[in-house]
């Protein structure tokens, strides 16, 4: 959502640029993030959909064989065990396009990042 509570047209365009099956996964990911972080601003940053609340929360991007999910290094570290079955790096994880999205895990990571950013903003 943008500051007016609307989806970003730029994110709509980003998602629309992919094949229909990938669009469905990206829309579902967008929905999960929106539910877990209802006050987050939706925008494009680093050429990918980004959600911000007291700073950036998460980003995502689609690729040929996976969706990259970027919840910052803290989001990866906090869920290291649950994310261990996926390829990833310090601040990212790859969700293969040929597998279902781990919806509950994504929701938990986004909620973790919201809490982390809110707490940091209050210090």
Tab-separated table of N, CA and C in Angstrom:
chain	number	residue	atom	x	y	z
A	1	UNK	N	0.836	-1.183	0.000
A	1	UNK	CA	0.000	0.000	0.000
A	1	UNK	C	0.888	1.256	0.000
A	2	UNK	N	0.441	2.278	-0.677
A	2	UNK	CA	1.173	3.532	-0.594
A	2	UNK	C	0.602	4.340	0.567
A	3	UNK	N	1.026	5.559	0.687
A	3	UNK	CA	0.591	6.348	1.846
A	3	UNK	C	-0.908	6.621	1.857
A	4	UNK	N	-1.562	6.445	0.712
A	4	UNK	CA	-3.013	6.627	0.641
A	4	UNK	C	-3.770	5.322	0.839
A	5	UNK	N	-3.048	4.257	1.211
A	5	UNK	CA	-3.678	2.960	1.398
A	5	UNK	C	-3.980	2.250	0.090
A	6	UNK	N	-3.379	2.696	-0.994
A	6	UNK	CA	-3.590	2.098	-2.313
A	6	UNK	C	-2.364	1.289	-2.711
A	7	UNK	N	-2.582	0.302	-3.581
A	7	UNK	CA	-1.446	-0.413	-4.162
A	7	UNK	C	-0.703	0.547	-5.075
A	8	UNK	N	0.586	0.397	-5.140
A	8	UNK	CA	1.411	1.211	-6.023
A	8	UNK	C	1.202	0.777	-7.469
A	9	UNK	N	0.950	1.750	-8.360
A	9	UNK	CA	0.816	1.439	-9.781
A	9	UNK	C	2.128	0.889	-10.332
A	10	UNK	N	3.249	1.350	-9.798
A	10	UNK	CA	4.545	0.854	-10.261
A	10	UNK	C	4.719	-0.623	-9.916
A	11	UNK	N	4.222	-1.037	-8.740
A	11	UNK	CA	4.285	-2.450	-8.371
A	11	UNK	C	3.314	-3.245	-9.251
A	12	UNK	N	2.148	-2.669	-9.552
A	12	UNK	CA	1.224	-3.324	-10.488
A	12	UNK	C	1.929	-3.589	-11.817
A	13	UNK	N	2.632	-2.581	-12.327
A	13	UNK	CA	3.341	-2.707	-13.606
A	13	UNK	C	4.454	-3.747	-13.510
A	14	UNK	N	5.176	-3.744	-12.394
A	14	UNK	CA	6.251	-4.718	-12.196
A	14	UNK	C	5.688	-6.137	-12.292
A	15	UNK	N	4.630	-6.400	-11.536
A	15	UNK	CA	4.034	-7.735	-11.513
A	15	UNK	C	3.489	-8.111	-12.886
A	16	UNK	N	2.874	-7.161	-13.578
A	16	UNK	CA	2.282	-7.423	-14.888
A	16	UNK	C	3.320	-7.763	-15.957
A	17	UNK	N	4.586	-7.479	-15.685
A	17	UNK	CA	5.639	-7.732	-16.674
A	17	UNK	C	6.086	-9.194	-16.713
A	18	UNK	N	5.498	-10.041	-15.873
A	18	UNK	CA	5.894	-11.455	-15.796
A	18	UNK	C	4.802	-12.352	-16.367
A	19	UNK	N	5.162	-13.603	-16.703
A	19	UNK	CA	4.140	-14.557	-17.177
A	19	UNK	C	3.036	-14.750	-16.128
A	20	UNK	N	1.864	-15.162	-16.586
A	20	UNK	CA	0.681	-15.266	-15.725
A	20	UNK	C	0.911	-16.114	-14.475
A	21	UNK	N	1.610	-17.254	-14.594
A	21	UNK	CA	1.815	-18.112	-13.429
A	21	UNK	C	2.701	-17.427	-12.388
A	22	UNK	N	3.674	-16.659	-12.845
A	22	UNK	CA	4.553	-15.922	-11.924
A	22	UNK	C	3.778	-14.753	-11.310
A	23	UNK	N	2.944	-14.108	-12.114
A	23	UNK	CA	2.114	-13.014	-11.591
A	23	UNK	C	1.274	-13.472	-10.413
A	24	UNK	N	0.706	-14.678	-10.508
A	24	UNK	CA	-0.118	-15.200	-9.416
A	24	UNK	C	0.695	-15.326	-8.127
A	25	UNK	N	1.911	-15.834	-8.233
A	25	UNK	CA	2.765	-15.976	-7.042
A	25	UNK	C	3.150	-14.609	-6.487
A	26	UNK	N	3.459	-13.669	-7.370
A	26	UNK	CA	3.839	-12.330	-6.921
A	26	UNK	C	2.652	-11.614	-6.260
A	27	UNK	N	1.452	-11.787	-6.820
A	27	UNK	CA	0.263	-11.185	-6.208
A	27	UNK	C	0.004	-11.785	-4.829
A	28	UNK	N	0.201	-13.092	-4.704
A	28	UNK	CA	-0.006	-13.739	-3.405
A	28	UNK	C	1.028	-13.253	-2.404
A	29	UNK	N	2.278	-13.130	-2.837
A	29	UNK	CA	3.324	-12.611	-1.962
A	29	UNK	C	2.988	-11.191	-1.527
A	30	UNK	N	2.546	-10.384	-2.459
A	30	UNK	CA	2.142	-9.005	-2.163
A	30	UNK	C	1.012	-8.987	-1.131
A	31	UNK	N	0.046	-9.887	-1.298
A	31	UNK	CA	-1.085	-9.961	-0.364
A	31	UNK	C	-0.611	-10.347	1.039
A	32	UNK	N	0.254	-11.332	1.134
A	32	UNK	CA	0.771	-11.770	2.437
A	32	UNK	C	1.508	-10.623	3.130
A	33	UNK	N	2.355	-9.939	2.382
A	33	UNK	CA	3.105	-8.815	2.956
A	33	UNK	C	2.138	-7.727	3.420
A	34	UNK	N	1.134	-7.427	2.598
A	34	UNK	CA	0.147	-6.411	2.955
A	34	UNK	C	-0.638	-6.754	4.214
A	35	UNK	N	-0.945	-8.037	4.382
A	35	UNK	CA	-1.665	-8.479	5.582
A	35	UNK	C	-0.772	-8.425	6.814
A	36	UNK	N	0.496	-8.770	6.645
A	36	UNK	CA	1.424	-8.809	7.783
A	36	UNK	C	1.939	-7.422	8.162
A	37	UNK	N	1.902	-6.507	7.201
A	37	UNK	CA	2.400	-5.141	7.445
A	37	UNK	C	1.406	-4.150	6.842
A	38	UNK	N	0.202	-4.058	7.427
A	38	UNK	CA	-0.845	-3.227	6.822
A	38	UNK	C	-0.529	-1.731	6.775
A	39	UNK	N	0.401	-1.270	7.596
A	39	UNK	CA	0.753	0.151	7.599
A	39	UNK	C	1.958	0.468	6.716
A	40	UNK	N	2.519	-0.550	6.096
A	40	UNK	CA	3.713	-0.347	5.267
A	40	UNK	C	3.374	0.383	3.978
A	41	UNK	N	4.301	1.191	3.534
A	41	UNK	CA	4.191	1.865	2.243
A	41	UNK	C	4.730	0.924	1.171
A	42	UNK	N	3.979	0.783	0.086
A	42	UNK	CA	4.404	-0.040	-1.038
A	42	UNK	C	5.001	0.876	-2.095
A	43	UNK	N	6.212	0.530	-2.556
A	43	UNK	CA	6.885	1.364	-3.542
A	43	UNK	C	7.873	0.504	-4.325
A	44	UNK	N	8.522	1.117	-5.293
A	44	UNK	CA	9.618	0.463	-5.998
A	44	UNK	C	10.916	1.088	-5.488
A	45	UNK	N	11.838	0.242	-5.075
A	45	UNK	CA	13.157	0.688	-4.636
A	45	UNK	C	14.142	-0.372	-5.108
A	46	UNK	N	15.311	0.041	-5.549
A	46	UNK	CA	16.288	-0.899	-6.120
A	46	UNK	C	15.659	-1.704	-7.253
A	47	UNK	N	14.735	-1.083	-8.004
A	47	UNK	CA	14.046	-1.692	-9.148
A	47	UNK	C	13.206	-2.904	-8.770
A	48	UNK	N	12.763	-2.983	-7.512
A	48	UNK	CA	11.908	-4.095	-7.094
A	48	UNK	C	10.863	-3.617	-6.094
A	49	UNK	N	9.740	-4.344	-5.994
A	49	UNK	CA	8.727	-3.987	-5.001
A	49	UNK	C	9.341	-3.979	-3.595
A	50	UNK	N	9.025	-2.912	-2.874
A	50	UNK	CA	9.598	-2.678	-1.553
A	50	UNK	C	8.486	-2.245	-0.609
A	51	UNK	N	8.593	-2.682	0.631
A	51	UNK	CA	7.621	-2.317	1.662
A	51	UNK	C	8.387	-1.653	2.784
A	52	UNK	N	7.932	-0.462	3.171
A	52	UNK	CA	8.658	0.330	4.158
A	52	UNK	C	7.733	0.782	5.281
A	53	UNK	N	8.254	0.700	6.478
A	53	UNK	CA	7.577	1.201	7.683
A	53	UNK	C	8.690	1.472	8.676
A	54	UNK	N	8.955	2.731	8.945
A	54	UNK	CA	10.114	3.114	9.762
A	54	UNK	C	11.391	2.554	9.125
A	55	UNK	N	11.496	2.702	7.827
A	55	UNK	CA	12.614	2.131	7.076
A	55	UNK	C	12.128	0.936	6.275
A	56	UNK	N	12.965	0.445	5.369
A	56	UNK	CA	12.571	-0.683	4.532
A	56	UNK	C	12.371	-1.941	5.371
A	57	UNK	N	11.299	-2.655	5.058
A	57	UNK	CA	11.000	-3.934	5.721
A	57	UNK	C	11.512	-5.081	4.867
A	58	UNK	N	10.939	-5.206	3.679
A	58	UNK	CA	11.279	-6.304	2.766
A	58	UNK	C	11.181	-5.817	1.327
A	59	UNK	N	11.871	-6.537	0.446
A	59	UNK	CA	11.784	-6.357	-1.008
A	59	UNK	C	11.536	-7.741	-1.600
A	60	UNK	N	11.037	-7.766	-2.836
A	60	UNK	CA	11.009	-9.035	-3.566
A	60	UNK	C	11.238	-8.770	-5.045
A	61	UNK	N	11.662	-9.808	-5.745
A	61	UNK	CA	11.905	-9.706	-7.181
A	61	UNK	C	11.755	-11.081	-7.808
A	62	UNK	N	11.231	-11.110	-9.014
A	62	UNK	CA	11.067	-12.382	-9.728
A	62	UNK	C	12.222	-12.581	-10.698
A	63	UNK	N	12.623	-13.824	-10.815
A	63	UNK	CA	13.691	-14.227	-11.720
A	63	UNK	C	13.208	-15.422	-12.517
A	64	UNK	N	14.045	-15.976	-13.351
A	64	UNK	CA	13.653	-17.074	-14.241
A	64	UNK	C	13.145	-18.290	-13.479
A	65	UNK	N	13.821	-18.672	-12.394
A	65	UNK	CA	13.466	-19.907	-11.692
A	65	UNK	C	13.044	-19.701	-10.227
A	66	UNK	N	13.091	-18.451	-9.752
A	66	UNK	CA	12.748	-18.227	-8.337
A	66	UNK	C	12.245	-16.806	-8.105
A	67	UNK	N	11.695	-16.620	-6.916
A	67	UNK	CA	11.380	-15.284	-6.414
A	67	UNK	C	12.389	-14.995	-5.317
A	68	UNK	N	13.091	-13.896	-5.463
A	68	UNK	CA	14.021	-13.466	-4.432
A	68	UNK	C	13.252	-12.672	-3.393
A	69	UNK	N	13.478	-12.982	-2.135
A	69	UNK	CA	12.817	-12.297	-1.016
A	69	UNK	C	13.931	-11.746	-0.147
A	70	UNK	N	13.855	-10.449	0.150
A	70	UNK	CA	14.949	-9.735	0.807
A	70	UNK	C	14.455	-9.081	2.103
A	71	UNK	N	14.516	-9.802	3.223
A	71	UNK	CA	14.039	-9.256	4.495
A	71	UNK	C	15.153	-8.684	5.373
A	72	UNK	N	16.267	-8.304	4.766
A	72	UNK	CA	17.442	-7.784	5.488
A	72	UNK	C	18.145	-8.940	6.212
A	73	UNK	N	19.417	-8.790	6.502
A	73	UNK	CA	20.148	-9.868	7.188
A	73	UNK	C	19.493	-10.316	8.500
A	74	UNK	N	18.912	-9.383	9.243
A	74	UNK	CA	18.283	-9.755	10.518
A	74	UNK	C	17.095	-10.689	10.305
A	75	UNK	N	16.337	-10.471	9.238
A	75	UNK	CA	15.196	-11.330	8.937
A	75	UNK	C	15.620	-12.731	8.519
A	76	UNK	N	16.751	-12.824	7.849
A	76	UNK	CA	17.287	-14.132	7.466
A	76	UNK	C	17.827	-14.856	8.699
A	77	UNK	N	18.594	-14.142	9.495
A	77	UNK	CA	19.218	-14.745	10.682
A	77	UNK	C	18.172	-15.257	11.674
A	78	UNK	N	17.131	-14.469	11.900
A	78	UNK	CA	16.104	-14.847	12.878
A	78	UNK	C	15.339	-16.110	12.470
A	79	UNK	N	15.311	-16.412	11.171
A	79	UNK	CA	14.565	-17.571	10.673
A	79	UNK	C	15.490	-18.530	9.936
A	80	UNK	N	16.749	-18.534	10.324
A	80	UNK	CA	17.779	-19.318	9.639
A	80	UNK	C	17.391	-20.795	9.504
A	81	UNK	N	16.906	-21.376	10.592
A	81	UNK	CA	16.556	-22.804	10.571
A	81	UNK	C	15.413	-23.086	9.605
A	82	UNK	N	14.345	-22.272	9.670
A	82	UNK	CA	13.194	-22.478	8.789
A	82	UNK	C	13.540	-22.224	7.321
A	83	UNK	N	14.526	-21.351	7.078
A	83	UNK	CA	14.919	-21.010	5.704
A	83	UNK	C	16.003	-21.928	5.147
A	84	UNK	N	16.493	-22.851	5.962
A	84	UNK	CA	17.655	-23.662	5.575
A	84	UNK	C	17.408	-24.533	4.342
A	85	UNK	N	16.150	-24.817	4.027
A	85	UNK	CA	15.867	-25.660	2.852
A	85	UNK	C	15.893	-24.867	1.545
A	86	UNK	N	16.065	-23.557	1.638
A	86	UNK	CA	16.105	-22.703	0.460
A	86	UNK	C	17.509	-22.160	0.237
A	87	UNK	N	17.836	-21.883	-1.032
A	87	UNK	CA	19.076	-21.173	-1.329
A	87	UNK	C	18.933	-19.754	-0.817
A	88	UNK	N	20.053	-19.173	-0.408
A	88	UNK	CA	19.984	-17.799	0.058
A	88	UNK	C	21.354	-17.249	0.350
A	89	UNK	N	21.352	-16.034	0.854
A	89	UNK	CA	22.590	-15.351	1.223
A	89	UNK	C	22.314	-14.545	2.478
A	90	UNK	N	23.236	-13.679	2.825
A	90	UNK	CA	23.152	-12.932	4.081
A	90	UNK	C	21.811	-12.202	4.264
A	91	UNK	N	21.287	-11.606	3.207
A	91	UNK	CA	20.050	-10.840	3.349
A	91	UNK	C	18.948	-11.265	2.410
A	92	UNK	N	19.077	-12.478	1.839
A	92	UNK	CA	18.097	-12.893	0.844
A	92	UNK	C	17.821	-14.392	0.911
A	93	UNK	N	16.690	-14.750	0.318
A	93	UNK	CA	16.327	-16.161	0.191
A	93	UNK	C	15.643	-16.326	-1.167
A	94	UNK	N	15.794	-17.508	-1.759
A	94	UNK	CA	15.189	-17.803	-3.055
A	94	UNK	C	14.067	-18.817	-2.880
A	95	UNK	N	12.857	-18.433	-3.297
A	95	UNK	CA	11.726	-19.341	-3.281
A	95	UNK	C	11.535	-19.853	-4.709
A	96	UNK	N	11.804	-21.145	-4.977
A	96	UNK	CA	11.686	-21.678	-6.332
A	96	UNK	C	10.269	-21.516	-6.883
A	97	UNK	N	10.183	-21.158	-8.157
A	97	UNK	CA	8.879	-20.966	-8.784
A	97	UNK	C	8.094	-22.266	-8.919
A	98	UNK	N	8.788	-23.399	-8.902
A	98	UNK	CA	8.092	-24.681	-9.053
A	98	UNK	C	7.647	-25.281	-7.720
A	99	UNK	N	7.721	-24.499	-6.658
A	99	UNK	CA	7.257	-24.945	-5.340
A	99	UNK	C	6.288	-23.914	-4.773
A	100	UNK	N	5.381	-24.342	-3.888
A	100	UNK	CA	4.473	-23.375	-3.254
A	100	UNK	C	5.258	-22.385	-2.388
A	101	UNK	N	4.767	-21.156	-2.304
A	101	UNK	CA	5.381	-20.180	-1.401
A	101	UNK	C	5.179	-20.647	0.045
A	102	UNK	N	6.187	-20.484	0.895
A	102	UNK	CA	6.016	-20.810	2.320
A	102	UNK	C	5.287	-19.638	3.010
A	103	UNK	N	3.974	-19.594	2.811
A	103	UNK	CA	3.182	-18.423	3.188
A	103	UNK	C	3.290	-18.067	4.668
A	104	UNK	N	3.156	-19.041	5.541
A	104	UNK	CA	3.221	-18.739	6.974
A	104	UNK	C	4.596	-18.206	7.367
A	105	UNK	N	5.633	-18.779	6.790
A	105	UNK	CA	6.992	-18.328	7.085
A	105	UNK	C	7.201	-16.895	6.590
A	106	UNK	N	6.725	-16.591	5.394
A	106	UNK	CA	6.835	-15.229	4.871
A	106	UNK	C	6.124	-14.254	5.813
A	107	UNK	N	4.920	-14.626	6.222
A	107	UNK	CA	4.140	-13.768	7.129
A	107	UNK	C	4.917	-13.525	8.434
A	108	UNK	N	5.481	-14.579	9.001
A	108	UNK	CA	6.240	-14.444	10.255
A	108	UNK	C	7.460	-13.539	10.074
A	109	UNK	N	8.142	-13.682	8.962
A	109	UNK	CA	9.329	-12.851	8.716
A	109	UNK	C	8.932	-11.385	8.584
A	110	UNK	N	7.873	-11.102	7.832
A	110	UNK	CA	7.426	-9.715	7.668
A	110	UNK	C	7.009	-9.130	9.016
A	111	UNK	N	6.248	-9.892	9.798
A	111	UNK	CA	5.839	-9.410	11.125
A	111	UNK	C	7.053	-9.145	12.011
A	112	UNK	N	8.048	-10.008	11.933
A	112	UNK	CA	9.302	-9.814	12.675
A	112	UNK	C	9.968	-8.505	12.266
A	113	UNK	N	10.035	-8.258	10.958
A	113	UNK	CA	10.696	-7.046	10.457
A	113	UNK	C	9.925	-5.791	10.875
A	114	UNK	N	8.582	-5.845	10.868
A	114	UNK	CA	7.786	-4.699	11.321
A	114	UNK	C	8.122	-4.401	12.780
A	115	UNK	N	8.084	-5.427	13.611
A	115	UNK	CA	8.370	-5.262	15.043
A	115	UNK	C	9.774	-4.685	15.245
A	116	UNK	N	10.726	-5.221	14.506
A	116	UNK	CA	12.107	-4.765	14.609
A	116	UNK	C	12.222	-3.274	14.240
A	117	UNK	N	11.604	-2.872	13.127
A	117	UNK	CA	11.689	-1.478	12.698
A	117	UNK	C	10.967	-0.537	13.645
A	118	UNK	N	9.797	-0.952	14.131
A	118	UNK	CA	9.047	-0.112	15.072
A	118	UNK	C	9.849	0.081	16.353
A	119	UNK	N	10.390	-1.006	16.889
A	119	UNK	CA	11.197	-0.896	18.126
A	119	UNK	C	12.411	-0.001	17.917
A	120	UNK	N	13.068	-0.143	16.773
A	120	UNK	CA	14.245	0.692	16.503
A	120	UNK	C	13.853	2.167	16.395
A	121	UNK	N	12.679	2.441	15.825
A	121	UNK	CA	12.234	3.829	15.648
A	121	UNK	C	11.888	4.488	16.979
A	122	UNK	N	11.581	3.680	18.000
A	122	UNK	CA	11.182	4.211	19.300
A	122	UNK	C	12.369	4.489	20.207
A	123	UNK	N	13.562	4.085	19.754
A	123	UNK	CA	14.754	4.316	20.574
A	123	UNK	C	15.348	5.684	20.322
